């Protein structure tokens, strides 16, 4: 068991992957400022698959101070015009908390996701992930068609792996100009029939997002109760949220849902 707090006094250039692993291991990254943002960027030449790995019972907390004083995670390398295309977070049997964070310009390569939730080491639905995302903005993130490859990339902005259990809480967040050009859809996707994700989304705002498949913002699967597969049941509750100018190639300009989605006092513009 260990706990470490890092107070950022300036911008950070990350040369490799930041890994937080082990039961009851916690890393907290705070912003030590009252009047300016702090940037967390990949160092020039850092082509690692992920920026942060949170695994095996560990917890990562990244916190800003206010809407004007955020931790900004950007794919643009410090002092460089180069944008790297690795994923930002890999969470596997772990906890992630984001508060007053801005995640921008992240566009993973093939089979990548900005925030990927995995089943951990066991590869079954005993591996639980807990995500709490508040006062946070995802802007200009997602996946694109790979030019010249003849196939779609498999990935979204926030995606949960099949065979995982995830509790996701989103509050006062914004999703702006993100894309899921993966042939299926969902800037926010719960990963398919074999995932179990319970999501609560409150007072969030989504504008200008696009899916090449279904669900311009959210693609929500029902889960799978087949006894041979185990029990994977997903549900979502969406309250006081605004969805504006979102588009999908097929169905659900804002939301495409097969499973249970409870909605109250939402605006679709």
Coordinates of N, CA and C in Angstrom, one line a residue, residues 1-2 20-27 54-60 91-96 120-121 127-130:
X1 N 0.9 -1.2 0.0 CA 0.0 0.0 0.0 C 0.9 1.2 0.0
X2 N 0.6 2.2 -0.9 CA 1.4 3.4 -0.9 C 0.5 4.5 -1.5
X20 N 0.5 3.2 -12.6 CA 0.1 3.1 -11.2 C -0.5 1.7 -11.0
X21 N 0.1 0.8 -10.2 CA -0.3 -0.6 -10.2 C -0.2 -1.1 -8.7
X22 N -1.1 -2.0 -8.4 CA -1.0 -2.6 -7.1 C -2.1 -2.2 -6.2
X23 N -2.7 -3.1 -5.4 CA -3.8 -2.9 -4.5 C -3.5 -1.8 -3.5
X24 N -4.4 -0.8 -3.4 CA -4.3 0.3 -2.5 C -3.1 1.3 -2.8
X25 N -2.7 1.2 -4.0 CA -1.7 2.2 -4.5 C -2.4 3.4 -5.1
X26 N -2.1 4.6 -4.6 CA -2.8 5.8 -5.1 C -1.8 6.8 -5.6
X27 N -2.0 7.4 -6.7 CA -1.3 8.6 -7.2 C -2.3 9.7 -7.4
X54 N -3.4 2.4 -15.2 CA -3.9 2.2 -13.9 C -4.4 0.8 -13.8
X55 N -3.8 0.0 -12.9 CA -4.0 -1.4 -13.0 C -4.0 -2.1 -11.6
X56 N -4.7 -3.2 -11.5 CA -4.5 -4.2 -10.4 C -4.8 -3.5 -9.0
X57 N -6.0 -2.9 -8.9 CA -6.4 -2.4 -7.6 C -5.9 -1.0 -7.3
X58 N -5.2 -0.3 -8.2 CA -4.6 1.0 -8.0 C -5.7 2.1 -8.3
X59 N -5.3 3.3 -7.9 CA -6.2 4.5 -8.1 C -5.3 5.7 -8.6
X60 N -5.8 6.3 -9.6 CA -5.2 7.5 -10.1 C -6.2 8.7 -10.0
X91 N -7.3 1.7 -18.0 CA -7.7 1.4 -16.7 C -8.2 -0.1 -16.6
X92 N -7.5 -0.9 -15.8 CA -7.8 -2.3 -15.7 C -7.9 -2.7 -14.3
X93 N -9.1 -3.1 -13.8 CA -9.3 -3.5 -12.4 C -8.8 -2.4 -11.5
X94 N -9.2 -1.2 -11.7 CA -8.7 0.0 -11.0 C -9.7 1.1 -10.9
X95 N -9.2 2.2 -10.3 CA -10.1 3.4 -10.1 C -9.4 4.6 -10.7
X96 N -10.3 5.4 -11.4 CA -9.8 6.7 -12.0 C -10.8 7.8 -11.7
X120 N -8.9 -6.2 -16.9 CA -7.9 -6.6 -16.0 C -7.2 -7.9 -16.3
X121 N -6.6 -8.6 -15.4 CA -5.8 -9.8 -15.6 C -6.7 -11.0 -15.8
X127 N -13.6 -8.4 -12.5 CA -12.7 -7.3 -12.5 C -13.5 -6.0 -12.6
X128 N -13.5 -5.3 -11.5 CA -14.4 -4.1 -11.5 C -13.5 -2.8 -11.6
X129 N -14.0 -1.9 -12.4 CA -13.4 -0.6 -12.6 C -14.4 0.5 -12.2
X130 N -13.9 1.5 -11.5 CA -14.7 2.6 -11.0 C -14.1 3.9 -11.6

